Structures are given as C-alpha cells and as structure tokens.
Amino acid sequence: MELREKIKSTIKRAIYPGTFDPVTNGHVDIIQRASEIFDEIVVAVAENQAKKPMFEVENRVIMAEKATRSISNVKVISFNSLLVNLSDELDANIIIRGIRAVSDFEYEFQMGYANASLKKELETIFLMPSLEYAFISSSIVRSLLPFDGKIEHLVPHCILSDIIKDKS
Ligand code: PNS
C-alpha cells in the first residue's frame, strides 16, 4: 500500500449528517464532542427537499461553517445523495448522530439499521448532548421564528443575523 493510502486509511473520519435547518447549539455541542473523539468530522448538510427546509442548503452550509469555525478538524459540505454513497466518496464509515430523548430512538435506530443494511461497514455512533441542550431542535427554532420568539439561547450567536435575514 502506498504511503498516501496508508495515511488516508488511518485517519478516523466521521460524518455528521443532518438537515441543519438551521444548525443549533445542540448540533454544535455534538460536533464539539465528536471532534474530540475523531480526527476529522465532516458535517454533511442534506439538501433534503422532501422536508421542504426553511433555509436554502447554501445558507445552511454557511451557518454551519460559521458555527463551527473555532473547531479546527471540522469541514462542512452539502450533499444530495444516499448517505452510504457519501460515505464511499469520503472514505468514512462512521456516522455520528445525536440522541436527546427516548423519542429520538425509533427514528434513529430505523435509519441506523437501514444504512447498515445498505453497507455493513457503516457504524452509527450516537452521542448525547449536554443536558442544557437536550430540548433544542431545529424545528423548535423554526416554530419560534414567525412570532419573533427568542432564539438567542438556542442557536450560536454568530448566525443569529443570518437566521433573521434568511427566514422565509
Ligand atoms: O437532521 P435530520 O433531518 O434528522 O437528518 C436526516 C438525514 C439527512 C441524516 C437523512 O435524511 C439522510 O441520511 N438523508 C440522505 C438520504 C439517505 O441516505 N436516506 C436513507 C437513510 S435511511
């Protein structure tokens, strides 16, 4: 094996996929934890048109980049494919997902098993956010926006103006 290939294969690269509509303090907490465990974290922002996101994928990527700027081993990309195909492209077989409460389990297990059925090397690793972020979700943030509800404690400060500017 060429040295380049050897180095590539020893890097522990993990993918943190999601819609990130928008990225929240809970997501950043998971990214921070994952960045301390793995060599490289690829935050993969799914276009996910089926979910009719509030924010364009380009803006979701920009917000995730701003929110993770201080974490050196994090990259943010967008994707519009199966996660298993992305994992082949990135040469990464570790998927990170955050779990907040029992209610997350069913969806997460289904997705984890479905992905494993498509590619057996794929390993889904669940991380818990800090308790103070356990109730935060992008959908809660989105539901507050039409009523100008307070979101300062839910999302990184550096993306507040992007959220207000881009909400539709
Ligand atoms: O933040 P979300 O909306 O819970 O993230 C869901 C996401 C993007 C991880 C999931 O929809 C996904 O992996 N989409 C890519 C398409 C795919 O691989 N679907 C099969 C997964 S079972």
Coordinates of N, CA and C and ligand atoms in Angstrom, one line a residue:
M1 N 0.8 -1.2 0.0 CA 0.0 0.0 0.0 C 0.9 1.3 0.0
E2 N 0.5 2.2 -0.9 CA 1.3 3.5 -0.9 C 1.1 4.2 0.4
L3 N 2.2 5.0 0.7 CA 2.1 5.8 2.0 C 0.9 6.6 2.1
R4 N 0.6 7.3 1.0 CA -0.6 8.2 0.9 C -1.9 7.4 1.3
E5 N -2.0 6.2 0.8 CA -3.2 5.4 1.0 C -3.2 4.9 2.5
K6 N -2.0 4.6 3.0 CA -1.9 4.2 4.4 C -2.4 5.3 5.3
I7 N -1.9 6.5 5.0 CA -2.3 7.7 5.9 C -3.8 7.9 5.8
K8 N -4.3 7.8 4.6 CA -5.7 8.0 4.4 C -6.5 7.0 5.2
S9 N -6.1 5.7 5.2 CA -6.8 4.7 5.8 C -6.7 4.7 7.4
T10 N -5.7 5.5 7.9 CA -5.6 5.5 9.3 C -6.3 6.7 9.9
I11 N -6.7 7.7 9.1 CA -7.4 8.8 9.6 C -8.8 8.4 10.0
K12 N -9.2 8.7 11.2 CA -10.6 8.4 11.6 C -11.5 9.6 11.3
R13 N -12.2 9.4 10.1 CA -13.0 10.5 9.7 C -14.5 10.1 9.9
A14 N -15.2 11.0 10.5 CA -16.6 10.6 10.8 C -17.5 11.7 10.1
I15 N -18.7 11.2 9.7 CA -19.7 12.1 9.0 C -20.8 12.4 10.0
Y16 N -21.1 13.7 10.1 CA -22.3 14.0 11.0 C -23.3 14.6 10.0
P17 N -24.2 13.7 9.6 CA -25.2 14.2 8.6 C -26.5 14.8 9.3
G18 N -27.1 15.6 8.5 CA -28.4 16.2 9.1 C -28.9 17.2 8.1
T19 N -30.1 17.7 8.5 CA -30.7 18.8 7.6 C -30.2 20.2 8.1
F20 N -29.9 20.3 9.4 CA -29.4 21.5 10.0 C -30.2 22.7 9.5
D21 N -31.5 22.7 9.8 CA -32.4 23.8 9.2 C -33.0 24.6 10.4
P22 N -32.2 25.4 11.1 CA -30.8 25.7 11.0 C -30.0 24.9 12.0
V23 N -28.7 25.1 12.0 CA -27.8 24.5 13.0 C -28.1 25.1 14.3
T24 N -28.1 24.3 15.4 CA -28.5 24.8 16.7 C -27.3 24.6 17.7
N25 N -27.4 25.1 18.9 CA -26.4 24.9 19.9 C -26.3 23.4 20.2
G26 N -27.3 22.6 20.1 CA -27.3 21.2 20.3 C -26.4 20.5 19.3
H27 N -26.6 20.9 18.0 CA -25.7 20.3 17.0 C -24.2 20.7 17.3
V28 N -24.0 21.9 17.6 CA -22.6 22.3 17.8 C -22.0 21.6 19.0
D29 N -22.8 21.3 20.0 CA -22.3 20.5 21.2 C -21.9 19.1 20.7
I30 N -22.7 18.5 19.8 CA -22.4 17.1 19.3 C -21.1 17.2 18.5
I31 N -21.0 18.2 17.6 CA -19.8 18.4 16.8 C -18.6 18.5 17.6
Q32 N -18.7 19.3 18.7 CA -17.5 19.5 19.6 C -17.1 18.2 20.2
R33 N -18.1 17.5 20.7 CA -17.8 16.2 21.3 C -17.1 15.2 20.3
A34 N -17.7 15.2 19.1 CA -17.2 14.2 18.1 C -15.8 14.6 17.6
S35 N -15.6 16.0 17.6 CA -14.2 16.4 17.1 C -13.1 16.0 18.1
E36 N -13.5 15.8 19.3 CA -12.5 15.4 20.3 C -12.3 13.8 20.3
I37 N -13.2 13.1 19.6 CA -13.0 11.7 19.5 C -12.4 11.2 18.2
F38 N -12.8 11.9 17.1 CA -12.3 11.5 15.8 C -11.3 12.6 15.2
D39 N -10.5 12.1 14.2 CA -9.5 13.0 13.6 C -10.2 14.1 12.8
E40 N -11.2 13.8 12.1 CA -11.9 14.7 11.2 C -13.4 14.5 11.2
I41 N -14.1 15.6 11.3 CA -15.6 15.5 11.3 C -16.1 16.2 10.0
V42 N -16.8 15.5 9.2 CA -17.4 16.1 8.0 C -18.9 16.3 8.4
V43 N -19.3 17.6 8.5 CA -20.7 17.9 8.8 C -21.3 17.9 7.4
A44 N -22.3 17.0 7.2 CA -22.8 16.9 5.8 C -24.3 17.4 5.9
V45 N -24.5 18.5 5.2 CA -25.8 19.1 5.2 C -26.6 18.6 4.1
A46 N -27.7 17.9 4.4 CA -28.5 17.2 3.3 C -29.4 18.3 2.7
E47 N -29.5 18.2 1.4 CA -30.4 19.1 0.7 C -31.8 18.9 1.2
N48 N -32.2 17.6 1.2 CA -33.5 17.2 1.8 C -34.7 17.9 1.4
Q49 N -34.9 18.1 0.1 CA -36.0 18.8 -0.5 C -37.4 18.2 0.0
A50 N -37.4 16.9 0.3 CA -38.6 16.3 0.8 C -39.1 16.9 2.1
K51 N -38.2 17.4 2.9 CA -38.5 18.1 4.1 C -38.9 19.5 4.0
K52 N -38.8 20.0 2.7 CA -39.1 21.5 2.5 C -38.4 22.4 3.5
P53 N -37.1 22.4 3.5 CA -36.4 23.2 4.5 C -36.7 24.7 4.5
M54 N -36.7 25.4 5.6 CA -36.9 26.8 5.6 C -35.8 27.6 5.0
F55 N -34.5 27.0 5.2 CA -33.3 27.7 4.7 C -32.8 27.0 3.5
E56 N -32.3 27.8 2.5 CA -31.6 27.2 1.3 C -30.4 26.4 1.8
V57 N -30.0 25.3 1.1 CA -28.9 24.5 1.5 C -27.6 25.3 1.6
E58 N -27.4 26.2 0.7 CA -26.2 27.0 0.7 C -26.1 27.8 2.0
N59 N -27.3 28.4 2.4 CA -27.3 29.2 3.7 C -27.1 28.3 4.9
R60 N -27.6 27.0 4.8 CA -27.4 26.1 5.9 C -26.0 25.7 6.1
V61 N -25.3 25.6 4.9 CA -23.9 25.3 5.0 C -23.1 26.5 5.6
I62 N -23.4 27.7 5.1 CA -22.7 28.9 5.6 C -22.9 29.0 7.1
M63 N -24.1 28.8 7.6 CA -24.4 28.9 9.0 C -23.6 27.8 9.8
A64 N -23.6 26.6 9.3 CA -22.9 25.5 10.0 C -21.4 25.8 10.0
E65 N -20.9 26.4 8.9 CA -19.4 26.8 8.8 C -19.1 27.8 9.9
K66 N -20.0 28.9 10.0 CA -19.7 29.9 11.0 C -19.8 29.4 12.4
A67 N -20.7 28.5 12.6 CA -21.0 27.9 13.9 C -19.8 27.0 14.4
T68 N -19.1 26.5 13.4 CA -18.0 25.5 13.8 C -16.6 26.0 13.5
R69 N -16.5 27.3 13.2 CA -15.3 27.9 12.7 C -14.1 27.7 13.8
S70 N -14.5 27.7 15.0 CA -13.4 27.6 16.1 C -13.0 26.1 16.3
I71 N -13.6 25.2 15.6 CA -13.2 23.8 15.8 C -12.4 23.3 14.5
S72 N -11.1 23.1 14.7 CA -10.2 23.0 13.5 C -10.4 21.8 12.7
N73 N -10.8 20.7 13.2 CA -10.9 19.5 12.4 C -12.3 19.2 11.9
V74 N -13.0 20.3 11.6 CA -14.4 20.2 11.1 C -14.5 20.8 9.7
K75 N -15.1 20.0 8.8 CA -15.4 20.6 7.4 C -16.9 20.5 7.3
V76 N -17.5 21.4 6.5 CA -18.9 21.4 6.2 C -19.1 21.2 4.7
I77 N -20.0 20.3 4.3 CA -20.3 20.1 2.9 C -21.8 20.0 2.8
S78 N -22.3 20.1 1.5 CA -23.7 19.7 1.3 C -23.7 18.4 0.5
F79 N -24.8 17.7 0.6 CA -24.9 16.5 -0.2 C -26.4 16.3 -0.6
N80 N -26.5 15.6 -1.8 CA -27.9 15.3 -2.2 C -27.8 13.8 -2.8
S81 N -27.5 12.9 -1.9 CA -27.4 11.5 -2.3 C -27.7 10.6 -1.1
L82 N -27.6 9.4 -1.3 CA -27.7 8.5 -0.2 C -26.5 8.7 0.7
L83 N -26.7 8.6 2.0 CA -25.6 8.7 3.0 C -24.5 7.6 2.7
V84 N -25.0 6.4 2.3 CA -24.0 5.3 2.1 C -23.1 5.7 0.9
N85 N -23.6 6.4 -0.1 CA -22.8 6.8 -1.2 C -21.8 7.9 -0.8
L86 N -22.3 8.8 0.0 CA -21.4 9.8 0.5 C -20.3 9.2 1.3
S87 N -20.6 8.2 2.1 CA -19.6 7.6 3.0 C -18.5 6.9 2.1
D88 N -18.9 6.4 0.9 CA -17.9 5.8 0.0 C -17.0 6.9 -0.5
E89 N -17.7 8.0 -1.0 CA -16.9 9.1 -1.6 C -15.9 9.7 -0.6
L90 N -16.3 9.8 0.7 CA -15.5 10.4 1.7 C -14.5 9.4 2.4
D91 N -14.7 8.2 2.0 CA -13.9 7.1 2.7 C -14.0 7.2 4.2
A92 N -15.3 7.3 4.6 CA -15.6 7.4 6.0 C -16.8 6.5 6.4
N93 N -16.5 5.6 7.3 CA -17.6 4.6 7.7 C -18.2 4.8 9.0
I94 N -17.9 6.0 9.6 CA -18.5 6.3 10.9 C -19.5 7.4 10.7
I95 N -20.7 7.2 11.2 CA -21.8 8.2 11.1 C -22.1 8.6 12.6
I96 N -22.1 9.9 12.8 CA -22.4 10.4 14.1 C -23.9 10.9 14.1
R97 N -24.6 10.6 15.1 CA -26.0 11.2 15.3 C -26.1 11.5 16.8
G98 N -26.9 12.6 17.0 CA -27.2 13.0 18.4 C -28.5 12.3 18.8
I99 N -28.5 11.9 20.1 CA -29.7 11.4 20.6 C -30.1 12.2 21.9
R100 N -31.3 12.7 21.9 CA -31.7 13.6 23.0 C -32.6 12.9 24.0
A101 N -33.6 12.2 23.5 CA -34.6 11.6 24.4 C -35.0 10.3 23.8
V102 N -35.8 9.6 24.5 CA -36.3 8.3 24.1 C -37.0 8.4 22.7
S103 N -37.7 9.6 22.6 CA -38.5 9.8 21.3 C -37.6 9.8 20.1
D104 N -36.3 10.0 20.2 CA -35.4 10.0 19.1 C -35.0 8.6 18.7
F105 N -35.2 7.7 19.6 CA -34.6 6.3 19.3 C -35.2 5.6 18.1
E106 N -36.5 5.6 18.0 CA -37.2 4.8 17.0 C -36.6 5.3 15.6
Y107 N -36.7 6.6 15.3 CA -36.2 7.1 14.0 C -34.8 6.8 13.8
E108 N -34.0 7.0 14.9 CA -32.5 6.9 14.7 C -32.1 5.4 14.5
F109 N -32.8 4.5 15.2 CA -32.5 3.1 15.1 C -32.9 2.6 13.7
Q110 N -34.0 3.1 13.2 CA -34.5 2.7 11.9 C -33.5 3.1 10.8
M111 N -33.0 4.4 11.0 CA -32.1 5.0 10.0 C -30.8 4.2 10.1
G112 N -30.3 4.0 11.3 CA -29.0 3.3 11.5 C -29.0 1.9 10.9
Y113 N -30.1 1.2 11.2 CA -30.2 -0.2 10.7 C -30.4 -0.2 9.2
A114 N -31.1 0.8 8.6 CA -31.3 0.9 7.2 C -30.0 1.1 6.5
N115 N -29.2 2.1 7.1 CA -27.9 2.3 6.5 C -27.0 1.1 6.6
A116 N -27.0 0.4 7.7 CA -26.2 -0.7 7.9 C -26.6 -1.8 6.9
S117 N -27.9 -1.9 6.6 CA -28.3 -2.9 5.6 C -27.8 -2.6 4.2
L118 N -27.5 -1.4 4.0 CA -27.0 -1.0 2.6 C -25.5 -1.1 2.5
K119 N -24.8 -1.0 3.7 CA -23.4 -1.0 3.7 C -23.0 -1.5 5.1
K120 N -22.5 -2.8 5.2 CA -22.3 -3.4 6.5 C -21.1 -2.7 7.3
E121 N -20.2 -2.1 6.6 CA -19.1 -1.5 7.3 C -19.5 -0.2 8.0
L122 N -20.6 0.3 7.7 CA -21.1 1.6 8.3 C -21.4 1.4 9.7
E123 N -20.8 2.3 10.6 CA -21.1 2.2 12.0 C -21.7 3.5 12.4
T124 N -22.9 3.4 13.0 CA -23.6 4.7 13.5 C -23.2 4.8 15.0
I125 N -22.7 6.0 15.4 CA -22.4 6.2 16.8 C -23.2 7.3 17.3
F126 N -23.9 7.1 18.4 CA -24.8 8.1 19.0 C -24.1 8.8 20.1
L127 N -24.3 10.1 20.1 CA -23.7 10.9 21.2 C -24.8 11.7 21.8
M128 N -24.7 11.9 23.1 CA -25.7 12.7 23.9 C -25.2 14.1 24.0
P129 N -26.1 15.1 23.8 CA -25.7 16.5 24.0 C -25.7 16.8 25.5
S130 N -25.1 17.9 25.9 CA -25.2 18.3 27.3 C -26.7 18.5 27.7
L131 N -27.0 18.2 28.9 CA -28.4 18.3 29.3 C -29.1 19.6 29.0
E132 N -28.3 20.7 29.1 CA -28.9 22.1 28.8 C -29.4 22.2 27.4
Y133 N -28.9 21.3 26.5 CA -29.2 21.4 25.1 C -30.2 20.3 24.7
A134 N -30.6 19.5 25.6 CA -31.3 18.3 25.3 C -32.7 18.6 24.7
F135 N -33.3 19.8 24.9 CA -34.6 20.0 24.4 C -34.6 20.8 23.1
I136 N -33.4 21.2 22.6 CA -33.3 22.0 21.5 C -33.4 21.2 20.2
S137 N -34.2 21.8 19.2 CA -34.2 21.1 17.9 C -34.4 22.3 16.9
S138 N -34.0 22.0 15.7 CA -34.2 23.0 14.6 C -35.7 23.3 14.4
S139 N -36.5 22.3 14.6 CA -38.0 22.6 14.4 C -38.5 23.5 15.5
I140 N -38.0 23.5 16.7 CA -38.4 24.4 17.7 C -37.9 25.8 17.3
V141 N -36.7 25.9 16.8 CA -36.2 27.2 16.4 C -37.1 27.8 15.3
R142 N -37.4 26.9 14.3 CA -38.3 27.4 13.2 C -39.6 27.8 13.6
S143 N -40.2 27.1 14.6 CA -41.5 27.4 15.1 C -41.6 28.7 15.8
L144 N -40.5 29.2 16.4 CA -40.4 30.4 17.1 C -40.3 31.6 16.1
L145 N -39.7 31.4 15.0 CA -39.3 32.5 14.1 C -40.5 33.3 13.6
P146 N -41.6 32.7 13.2 CA -42.7 33.6 12.7 C -43.3 34.5 13.7
F147 N -43.1 34.2 15.0 CA -43.7 35.0 16.1 C -42.6 35.9 16.7
D148 N -41.4 35.9 16.1 CA -40.3 36.7 16.7 C -40.0 36.2 18.1
G149 N -40.2 34.9 18.3 CA -39.8 34.4 19.7 C -38.3 34.4 19.9
K150 N -37.9 34.4 21.1 CA -36.5 34.5 21.5 C -35.8 33.2 21.1
I151 N -34.7 33.3 20.3 CA -33.9 32.1 19.9 C -32.5 32.2 20.3
E152 N -32.1 33.3 21.0 CA -30.7 33.6 21.3 C -30.0 32.5 22.1
H153 N -30.8 31.7 22.9 CA -30.3 30.7 23.7 C -30.3 29.3 23.0
L154 N -30.8 29.3 21.8 CA -30.9 28.0 21.1 C -29.9 27.8 19.9
V155 N -29.5 29.0 19.4 CA -28.5 28.9 18.2 C -27.3 29.7 18.5
P156 N -26.2 29.4 17.8 CA -25.0 30.1 18.0 C -25.2 31.6 17.7
H157 N -24.6 32.5 18.5 CA -24.8 33.9 18.3 C -24.4 34.4 16.9
C158 N -23.3 33.8 16.4 CA -22.7 34.2 15.1 C -23.7 34.0 13.9
I159 N -24.7 33.2 14.1 CA -25.6 33.0 13.0 C -27.0 33.7 13.2
L160 N -27.2 34.4 14.3 CA -28.5 35.0 14.5 C -28.9 35.9 13.4
S161 N -28.0 36.7 12.9 CA -28.4 37.7 11.8 C -28.7 36.9 10.5
D162 N -28.0 35.8 10.3 CA -28.3 35.0 9.1 C -29.7 34.4 9.2
I163 N -30.1 34.0 10.4 CA -31.4 33.3 10.5 C -32.5 34.4 10.3
I164 N -32.3 35.5 10.9 CA -33.3 36.6 10.8 C -33.4 37.0 9.3
K165 N -32.3 37.2 8.7 CA -32.2 37.7 7.3 C -32.9 36.6 6.3
D166 N -32.6 35.4 6.5 CA -32.9 34.3 5.5 C -34.3 33.6 5.8
K167 N -34.8 33.9 7.0 CA -36.1 33.1 7.3 C -37.1 33.5 6.2
S168 N -37.9 32.4 5.8 CA -38.9 32.8 4.8 C -40.2 32.2 5.2
Ligands
PNS1 O1 -31.4 16.2 10.7 P1 -32.3 15.1 10.1 O2 -33.3 15.7 9.2 O3 -32.8 14.2 11.1 O4 -31.3 14.3 9.1 C1 -31.7 13.2 8.3 C2 -30.7 12.7 7.3 C3 -30.2 13.9 6.5 C4 -29.5 12.2 8.1 C5 -31.3 11.6 6.5 O5 -32.5 12.1 5.9 C6 -30.3 11.1 5.4 O6 -29.4 10.4 5.7 N1 -30.6 11.5 4.1 C7 -29.8 11.2 3.0 C8 -30.5 10.2 2.1 C9 -30.4 8.8 2.7 O7 -29.3 8.2 2.8 N2 -31.5 8.2 3.1 C10 -31.6 6.9 3.7 C11 -31.3 6.9 5.2 S1 -32.3 5.7 5.9

